Amino acid sequence: MSISPREREVLLAVADRLTNAEIAERLFVSVRTVESHVSSLLRKLDARDRRELVQRAAGYASGGTVPGLPAPATSFVGRGVELDTAARLVTEAPVTTVLGPGGAGKTRLATAVTARAASAFPGGAAFVKLVPARPGYVVETVAAALGVEPAPQQRLADVVADRLRGRALLVLDNCEHVVDDVADLLADLAEANPRLSVLATSRERLGVPGETVLQLGPLRDAEEAVALFTDRARAVDPAFEADPAELAELCRKLSGSPLQIELAAARVASLGVPGLLAGLADDPLRLLSAGRGDRRHRSLRAVVEWSYRLLTEEERLLLTRVSRFADRFDLNAAAALCPGLSLGAVADLLGRLVDKSLADLGWSLPDGVRQFAREQLDGSPDAEDVATRYLAWAAQRAHDLVGRLDGDWRADFDLVAGDLRAAAGSYELLSDLARLTYARGFLAEASEHWRAAARLAPTATAAATALDQAGTAAHVLTGGARDHYDLLLEAARLTGDHPTAKAGCLASAVVLATRFRGAGFVARPVPHEELTALLAEALATGSAQAETQVAIARAWLSGPAPQSVTRPAAEAAVRAATAFGDPLLLSAALDAECTAAAGARDPGHAYRITLRRLELVDTFDRTVPQAALEVVDTFRAAVAYALATGAIADAVRIGERAETDPTLSRHTCWGSGSVLTPLALAGRFPEALARAEKLWDGALSFRQQNNSTLGVPLLGAALAAGLTGDAEAMATWRRRAASAAGVPALSASPNLAPLDAFVRARVALHNGSDDLSPLLAEAGGEFAPGRFDGYAAGVAAEIAVVLGRPDADAYLRRAEQHATHNRWAAAALTRARGLRNGDNGLLEDAANAFTDIGAAFDACRQ
């Protein structure tokens, strides 16, 4: 039987031996809610008590599988002491690093440890190969392996940390080339989840707090080495038998290195043990033994070189050429670097390399083999040709993947991402890589690639476009538009000799600084004179796109104050954008018209405009960052203006659509958060509170505190809790709303003050409080025009009537001012008049009005 995500979190906490009170504190829910989840888990998992629940937790929560864990092609032989030690350490130490030279068997040990220890981690385990990771891209590699994607304004490290909740195990294999990046990631993960255990393999220490090192040398004794050789030899010759003394001598010459033993065993069928002993006594081993460096490393190199010498010319050619790949490759990729070899020939040669333990099933090279083969390639006359073919392959692969962005492409991208990053040195490849990483959810990386593409762009116009994309990606990632503005100005300078392109950049900068004034320009607003000068410089001639952009900029700069827009200018922008036909520009123009309508105190017209914008959402190209800005702003505005007009059912419908939108669905604030307050106003309290728990949990996980946007849905949760009679929970949600919004008191926020006043007054009125007078004074006060001042005025009118206040008419008149455009306020006003006059007809009219707008809870209250 399946369990819900929240039940899984409770299950993990139970497995950590937490009490119900401790679980409630950790998950920010009530003890009563925890008790309900525990009872459900006992039933679903057929457990008699918490002890049995703990026993079932590990296997059930982890699902019995470990993402990324390699399926060993051969059995694990030897290393019994190291296996026991490592399995114990991962349950005790925050970070365990298996340290050793190439070929020591670190990966095989880590694989075996993970398989054994995974059941001890109810939060799950994950195995991540860092071989293909390039410096600077470790977080992206880990995220791809975990199958997680961030939403806009979520740090990728936070999304990774959220996936590794509770008592979890993360295995990072082959860290030596990205040690600094791994250390930075582990610092983030440790802060987010102190209960996380990390198992790393590396040739050098990570140097992080709490690190315990397990040094992995050669196999401990001759018996283990002989057992490994015999096992691998029988894989190529089932009838293999040899003198134990000869095998012990052979393994001694192989330094007890598992990789060397496997390479030698792969040759036993053709050379026999005497032949292997003779081969190992040849010049390479003697020559290298006198060199510098670690003896085991020199010995490994000698064995790899000896194996390399025994290859045919075609086998050598293939081995050296595929060493160019970061990690795994497919047949087509290998063939692309090997001119003159058919696909069938490449498959045959790869099979031979696998048989000789020089390649792995799935097409990758062991670490020591890859390093040696790459050295041979770099020193050969083929190096330049292979590099050229490799870059051409990477460019074509990226181009092909971009062409599949509307289909199933992510797994294929993850396979070659390391190579694409390594090969990215041209404008075309950088541009495609930026598109791919943006669509993959790696916004910071995408922005970097677009900036790099701008430096290599063939024209100033292409460079300007790349800078715009870079700035937009950064804007979507951080929610701040200031960097985007600066990049647009830089783009305008680059296009100084191209008037239409320059006009587009300057106009876009003007729109950005006015339309998104609250997103990055609060601390450093752009002076109005500077924006006016930029607009005057934006001389657009002969380009419909630039003229449309300039028209939109004129609209956003047409009013006397920041973010005030005149209707004539907005309507002109809409006409221009409609004629041009770009849905993203039309959405920006409609937003200007919406702002003009709201400034004219006409929220109904503003709402109708947002509905037009919603119709455009499905036409946006979601693979470009500009689309994300429009999607987020469109849904935000649509829900806001639906609430401002009292269209509760519409607000719920739009909010539920936002929850499933691909851009918003992973972002708890913009997705489920947008529908929370409408659900509370609709009387769907359990749904609202369930989303509130998820929202708050996400806000903590993704560091979304000091975000004023969170205050509204959290106050919606306070309304739902209060109207269900849970005063303690209501107080908690109000505190969280203030904390999330970063304000000392909700009354200090112009946006939240009217909603908070309404919530407290509405709950007190419903509960029959004897102390309504102070709440009347607050709800009936002056507020900045917005979504919720009408709700406050409506409930104030009702309270004034219930209290029999002599000045009730004044409160009724205030509510009447809002009733012209807010249907909830109109229904509340009708009910207040019905109560005052004892008019059942008016009360029935009010109930019907509440029903019509989707406020079922209010419809039932007379």
PDB file of N, CA and C in Angstrom, residues 101-141:
ATOM      1  N   PRO A 101      45.066   4.738  -4.310  1.00  0.00           N
ATOM      2  CA  PRO A 101      45.532   5.038  -5.676  1.00  0.00           C
ATOM      3  C   PRO A 101      44.583   4.432  -6.709  1.00  0.00           C
ATOM      4  N   GLY A 102      44.804   4.775  -7.959  1.00  0.00           N
ATOM      5  CA  GLY A 102      44.030   4.187  -9.030  1.00  0.00           C
ATOM      6  C   GLY A 102      44.201   2.685  -9.069  1.00  0.00           C
ATOM      7  N   GLY A 103      43.108   1.968  -9.325  1.00  0.00           N
ATOM      8  CA  GLY A 103      43.177   0.524  -9.420  1.00  0.00           C
ATOM      9  C   GLY A 103      43.083  -0.194  -8.098  1.00  0.00           C
ATOM     10  N   ALA A 104      42.922   0.541  -6.976  1.00  0.00           N
ATOM     11  CA  ALA A 104      42.873  -0.108  -5.667  1.00  0.00           C
ATOM     12  C   ALA A 104      41.520  -0.753  -5.392  1.00  0.00           C
ATOM     13  N   GLY A 105      40.527  -0.441  -6.195  1.00  0.00           N
ATOM     14  CA  GLY A 105      39.214  -1.041  -5.984  1.00  0.00           C
ATOM     15  C   GLY A 105      38.277  -0.173  -5.147  1.00  0.00           C
ATOM     16  N   LYS A 106      38.510   1.141  -5.161  1.00  0.00           N
ATOM     17  CA  LYS A 106      37.680   2.036  -4.337  1.00  0.00           C
ATOM     18  C   LYS A 106      36.217   1.997  -4.763  1.00  0.00           C
ATOM     19  N   THR A 107      35.994   2.042  -6.068  1.00  0.00           N
ATOM     20  CA  THR A 107      34.614   2.050  -6.555  1.00  0.00           C
ATOM     21  C   THR A 107      33.908   0.750  -6.226  1.00  0.00           C
ATOM     22  N   ARG A 108      34.591  -0.378  -6.411  1.00  0.00           N
ATOM     23  CA  ARG A 108      33.965  -1.663  -6.106  1.00  0.00           C
ATOM     24  C   ARG A 108      33.642  -1.772  -4.619  1.00  0.00           C
ATOM     25  N   LEU A 109      34.536  -1.274  -3.779  1.00  0.00           N
ATOM     26  CA  LEU A 109      34.263  -1.305  -2.351  1.00  0.00           C
ATOM     27  C   LEU A 109      33.070  -0.414  -2.017  1.00  0.00           C
ATOM     28  N   ALA A 110      33.043   0.784  -2.581  1.00  0.00           N
ATOM     29  CA  ALA A 110      31.925   1.693  -2.321  1.00  0.00           C
ATOM     30  C   ALA A 110      30.604   1.104  -2.785  1.00  0.00           C
ATOM     31  N   THR A 111      30.638   0.399  -3.914  1.00  0.00           N
ATOM     32  CA  THR A 111      29.427  -0.243  -4.417  1.00  0.00           C
ATOM     33  C   THR A 111      28.943  -1.312  -3.443  1.00  0.00           C
ATOM     34  N   ALA A 112      29.867  -2.120  -2.951  1.00  0.00           N
ATOM     35  CA  ALA A 112      29.502  -3.184  -2.018  1.00  0.00           C
ATOM     36  C   ALA A 112      29.012  -2.616  -0.687  1.00  0.00           C
ATOM     37  N   VAL A 113      29.673  -1.559  -0.212  1.00  0.00           N
ATOM     38  CA  VAL A 113      29.252  -0.929   1.040  1.00  0.00           C
ATOM     39  C   VAL A 113      27.843  -0.360   0.900  1.00  0.00           C
ATOM     40  N   THR A 114      27.586   0.294  -0.218  1.00  0.00           N
ATOM     41  CA  THR A 114      26.266   0.887  -0.427  1.00  0.00           C
ATOM     42  C   THR A 114      25.186  -0.178  -0.438  1.00  0.00           C
ATOM     43  N   ALA A 115      25.441  -1.266  -1.146  1.00  0.00           N
ATOM     44  CA  ALA A 115      24.446  -2.339  -1.206  1.00  0.00           C
ATOM     45  C   ALA A 115      24.171  -2.923   0.176  1.00  0.00           C
ATOM     46  N   ARG A 116      25.218  -3.018   1.003  1.00  0.00           N
ATOM     47  CA  ARG A 116      25.037  -3.593   2.333  1.00  0.00           C
ATOM     48  C   ARG A 116      24.379  -2.609   3.294  1.00  0.00           C
ATOM     49  N   ALA A 117      24.787  -1.335   3.237  1.00  0.00           N
ATOM     50  CA  ALA A 117      24.376  -0.379   4.270  1.00  0.00           C
ATOM     51  C   ALA A 117      23.098   0.389   3.953  1.00  0.00           C
ATOM     52  N   ALA A 118      22.621   0.299   2.725  1.00  0.00           N
ATOM     53  CA  ALA A 118      21.484   1.149   2.318  1.00  0.00           C
ATOM     54  C   ALA A 118      20.275   0.966   3.211  1.00  0.00           C
ATOM     55  N   SER A 119      20.034  -0.254   3.677  1.00  0.00           N
ATOM     56  CA  SER A 119      18.845  -0.507   4.493  1.00  0.00           C
ATOM     57  C   SER A 119      18.890   0.212   5.833  1.00  0.00           C
ATOM     58  N   ALA A 120      20.077   0.662   6.248  1.00  0.00           N
ATOM     59  CA  ALA A 120      20.191   1.385   7.516  1.00  0.00           C
ATOM     60  C   ALA A 120      19.834   2.857   7.382  1.00  0.00           C
ATOM     61  N   PHE A 121      19.476   3.280   6.166  1.00  0.00           N
ATOM     62  CA  PHE A 121      19.184   4.696   5.920  1.00  0.00           C
ATOM     63  C   PHE A 121      17.747   4.844   5.414  1.00  0.00           C
ATOM     64  N   PRO A 122      16.826   5.073   6.338  1.00  0.00           N
ATOM     65  CA  PRO A 122      15.411   5.185   5.932  1.00  0.00           C
ATOM     66  C   PRO A 122      15.150   6.351   4.997  1.00  0.00           C
ATOM     67  N   GLY A 123      16.052   7.329   4.983  1.00  0.00           N
ATOM     68  CA  GLY A 123      15.890   8.444   4.055  1.00  0.00           C
ATOM     69  C   GLY A 123      16.326   8.114   2.650  1.00  0.00           C
ATOM     70  N   GLY A 124      16.862   6.888   2.470  1.00  0.00           N
ATOM     71  CA  GLY A 124      17.293   6.470   1.145  1.00  0.00           C
ATOM     72  C   GLY A 124      18.778   6.664   0.939  1.00  0.00           C
ATOM     73  N   ALA A 125      19.264   6.113  -0.165  1.00  0.00           N
ATOM     74  CA  ALA A 125      20.676   6.228  -0.529  1.00  0.00           C
ATOM     75  C   ALA A 125      20.762   6.519  -2.022  1.00  0.00           C
ATOM     76  N   ALA A 126      21.866   7.135  -2.429  1.00  0.00           N
ATOM     77  CA  ALA A 126      22.084   7.440  -3.841  1.00  0.00           C
ATOM     78  C   ALA A 126      23.574   7.330  -4.137  1.00  0.00           C
ATOM     79  N   PHE A 127      23.890   6.820  -5.318  1.00  0.00           N
ATOM     80  CA  PHE A 127      25.279   6.614  -5.738  1.00  0.00           C
ATOM     81  C   PHE A 127      25.533   7.499  -6.956  1.00  0.00           C
ATOM     82  N   VAL A 128      26.524   8.369  -6.862  1.00  0.00           N
ATOM     83  CA  VAL A 128      26.798   9.337  -7.926  1.00  0.00           C
ATOM     84  C   VAL A 128      28.238   9.188  -8.396  1.00  0.00           C
ATOM     85  N   LYS A 129      28.411   8.916  -9.687  1.00  0.00           N
ATOM     86  CA  LYS A 129      29.748   8.865 -10.290  1.00  0.00           C
ATOM     87  C   LYS A 129      30.161  10.277 -10.693  1.00  0.00           C
ATOM     88  N   LEU A 130      31.293  10.712 -10.185  1.00  0.00           N
ATOM     89  CA  LEU A 130      31.773  12.054 -10.510  1.00  0.00           C
ATOM     90  C   LEU A 130      32.857  12.041 -11.578  1.00  0.00           C
ATOM     91  N   VAL A 131      33.115  10.889 -12.174  1.00  0.00           N
ATOM     92  CA  VAL A 131      34.125  10.828 -13.239  1.00  0.00           C
ATOM     93  C   VAL A 131      33.862  11.863 -14.328  1.00  0.00           C
ATOM     94  N   PRO A 132      32.606  11.992 -14.819  1.00  0.00           N
ATOM     95  CA  PRO A 132      32.385  12.954 -15.914  1.00  0.00           C
ATOM     96  C   PRO A 132      32.224  14.393 -15.448  1.00  0.00           C
ATOM     97  N   ALA A 133      32.216  14.625 -14.139  1.00  0.00           N
ATOM     98  CA  ALA A 133      31.975  15.981 -13.640  1.00  0.00           C
ATOM     99  C   ALA A 133      33.191  16.863 -13.874  1.00  0.00           C
ATOM    100  N   ARG A 134      32.961  18.025 -14.426  1.00  0.00           N
ATOM    101  CA  ARG A 134      34.032  18.995 -14.597  1.00  0.00           C
ATOM    102  C   ARG A 134      34.026  19.953 -13.414  1.00  0.00           C
ATOM    103  N   PRO A 135      35.180  20.545 -13.073  1.00  0.00           N
ATOM    104  CA  PRO A 135      35.197  21.533 -11.984  1.00  0.00           C
ATOM    105  C   PRO A 135      34.146  22.613 -12.217  1.00  0.00           C
ATOM    106  N   GLY A 136      33.405  22.903 -11.175  1.00  0.00           N
ATOM    107  CA  GLY A 136      32.352  23.901 -11.264  1.00  0.00           C
ATOM    108  C   GLY A 136      30.976  23.324 -11.518  1.00  0.00           C
ATOM    109  N   TYR A 137      30.898  22.014 -11.825  1.00  0.00           N
ATOM    110  CA  TYR A 137      29.604  21.426 -12.184  1.00  0.00           C
ATOM    111  C   TYR A 137      29.282  20.174 -11.378  1.00  0.00           C
ATOM    112  N   VAL A 138      29.796  20.092 -10.169  1.00  0.00           N
ATOM    113  CA  VAL A 138      29.517  18.930  -9.328  1.00  0.00           C
ATOM    114  C   VAL A 138      28.054  18.911  -8.896  1.00  0.00           C
ATOM    115  N   VAL A 139      27.516  20.061  -8.493  1.00  0.00           N
ATOM    116  CA  VAL A 139      26.126  20.089  -8.040  1.00  0.00           C
ATOM    117  C   VAL A 139      25.197  19.645  -9.159  1.00  0.00           C
ATOM    118  N   GLU A 140      25.474  20.101 -10.380  1.00  0.00           N
ATOM    119  CA  GLU A 140      24.638  19.701 -11.512  1.00  0.00           C
ATOM    120  C   GLU A 140      24.724  18.191 -11.745  1.00  0.00           C
ATOM    121  N   THR A 141      25.915  17.632 -11.617  1.00  0.00           N
ATOM    122  CA  THR A 141      26.077  16.192 -11.814  1.00  0.00           C
ATOM    123  C   THR A 141      25.313  15.408 -10.764  1.00  0.00           C
TER     124      THR A 141
END
